[in-house]
CSV table of C-alpha atoms in Angstrom, one decimal:
chain,number,residue,atom,x,y,z
A,1,UNK,CA,50.9,-5.1,-72.1
A,2,UNK,CA,50.7,-5.5,-68.3
A,3,UNK,CA,49.3,-2.8,-66.1
A,4,UNK,CA,50.3,-2.0,-62.5
A,5,UNK,CA,47.2,-1.3,-60.3
A,6,UNK,CA,48.0,-1.2,-56.6
A,7,UNK,CA,45.2,-1.4,-54.1
A,8,UNK,CA,44.8,0.6,-50.9
A,9,UNK,CA,42.4,-0.6,-48.2
A,10,UNK,CA,40.9,2.3,-46.1
A,11,UNK,CA,39.4,2.0,-42.7
A,12,UNK,CA,38.3,5.1,-40.8
A,13,UNK,CA,40.4,7.3,-43.1
A,14,UNK,CA,43.6,5.3,-42.5
A,15,UNK,CA,45.4,2.9,-44.9
A,16,UNK,CA,45.4,-0.6,-43.5
A,17,UNK,CA,46.7,-4.1,-44.5
A,18,UNK,CA,44.2,-6.9,-44.0
A,19,UNK,CA,43.9,-10.6,-44.6
A,20,UNK,CA,40.4,-11.3,-46.1
A,21,UNK,CA,39.5,-7.8,-44.9
A,22,UNK,CA,40.0,-8.9,-41.2
A,23,UNK,CA,42.5,-7.9,-38.5
A,24,UNK,CA,43.5,-4.5,-40.0
A,25,UNK,CA,47.1,-3.4,-39.4
A,26,UNK,CA,47.8,0.4,-39.8
A,27,UNK,CA,50.0,1.2,-42.7
A,28,UNK,CA,49.9,5.0,-42.8
A,29,UNK,CA,48.3,8.0,-44.2
A,30,UNK,CA,46.5,7.1,-47.5
A,31,UNK,CA,47.6,10.4,-49.0
A,32,UNK,CA,51.3,9.5,-48.6
A,33,UNK,CA,50.6,6.0,-50.1
A,34,UNK,CA,48.8,7.5,-53.1
A,35,UNK,CA,51.8,9.9,-53.6
A,36,UNK,CA,54.2,6.9,-53.4
A,37,UNK,CA,52.3,4.8,-56.0
A,38,UNK,CA,51.9,7.9,-58.2
A,39,UNK,CA,55.7,8.5,-58.1
A,40,UNK,CA,56.3,4.9,-59.1
A,41,UNK,CA,54.0,5.6,-62.1
A,42,UNK,CA,51.3,3.0,-61.3
A,43,UNK,CA,48.8,2.8,-64.1
A,44,UNK,CA,45.8,3.2,-61.8
A,45,UNK,CA,45.1,3.2,-58.0
A,46,UNK,CA,42.3,1.1,-56.6
A,47,UNK,CA,40.9,2.3,-53.3
A,48,UNK,CA,38.6,0.0,-51.2
A,49,UNK,CA,37.0,1.7,-48.2
A,50,UNK,CA,36.3,-1.5,-46.2
A,51,UNK,CA,34.6,0.5,-43.4
A,52,UNK,CA,32.1,2.0,-45.7
A,53,UNK,CA,31.6,-1.4,-47.4
A,54,UNK,CA,30.6,-2.8,-44.1
A,55,UNK,CA,28.3,0.2,-43.5
A,56,UNK,CA,30.3,1.3,-40.5
A,57,UNK,CA,30.2,4.9,-41.9
A,58,UNK,CA,29.3,6.7,-45.1
A,59,UNK,CA,31.6,7.4,-48.0
A,60,UNK,CA,34.3,9.9,-47.1
A,61,UNK,CA,34.0,12.2,-50.2
A,62,UNK,CA,36.4,14.7,-48.7
A,63,UNK,CA,39.2,12.1,-48.4
A,64,UNK,CA,38.3,10.7,-51.9
A,65,UNK,CA,38.5,14.3,-53.3
A,66,UNK,CA,41.9,14.9,-51.6
A,67,UNK,CA,43.4,11.6,-52.9
A,68,UNK,CA,42.1,12.2,-56.4
A,69,UNK,CA,43.6,15.7,-56.5
A,70,UNK,CA,47.1,14.3,-55.5
A,71,UNK,CA,47.1,11.5,-58.0
A,72,UNK,CA,48.1,12.0,-61.6
A,73,UNK,CA,46.7,8.5,-62.5
A,74,UNK,CA,43.1,7.3,-62.5
A,75,UNK,CA,41.6,6.3,-59.2
A,76,UNK,CA,38.9,3.6,-58.8
A,77,UNK,CA,36.9,3.6,-55.6
A,78,UNK,CA,34.8,0.9,-54.0
A,79,UNK,CA,33.0,0.8,-50.7
A,80,UNK,CA,29.7,2.0,-49.4
A,81,UNK,CA,28.1,3.0,-52.7
A,82,UNK,CA,24.4,2.3,-52.3
A,83,UNK,CA,22.8,4.4,-55.1
A,84,UNK,CA,23.8,5.7,-58.6
A,85,UNK,CA,23.3,9.2,-57.2
A,86,UNK,CA,26.3,8.8,-54.9
A,87,UNK,CA,28.6,8.3,-57.9
A,88,UNK,CA,27.8,11.5,-59.6
């Protein structure tokens, strides 16, 4: 069985399209994109905070909380996690 798992790249709280995580082009509000993927019944949504990954800023837990409340599917997050304590 195939699963549909779209990915959203986040930079400074905005959804962006990149090539090799370079030259980001603004796509829109990540909340709207999560709602769209959710309405298309994706199996999971994978969020990569590329700014936090490059240590440009810390994890935006507020944004992550908002996105997870809107989605009815599981969300996987990557970016800027330095310790196990940040996960819990």
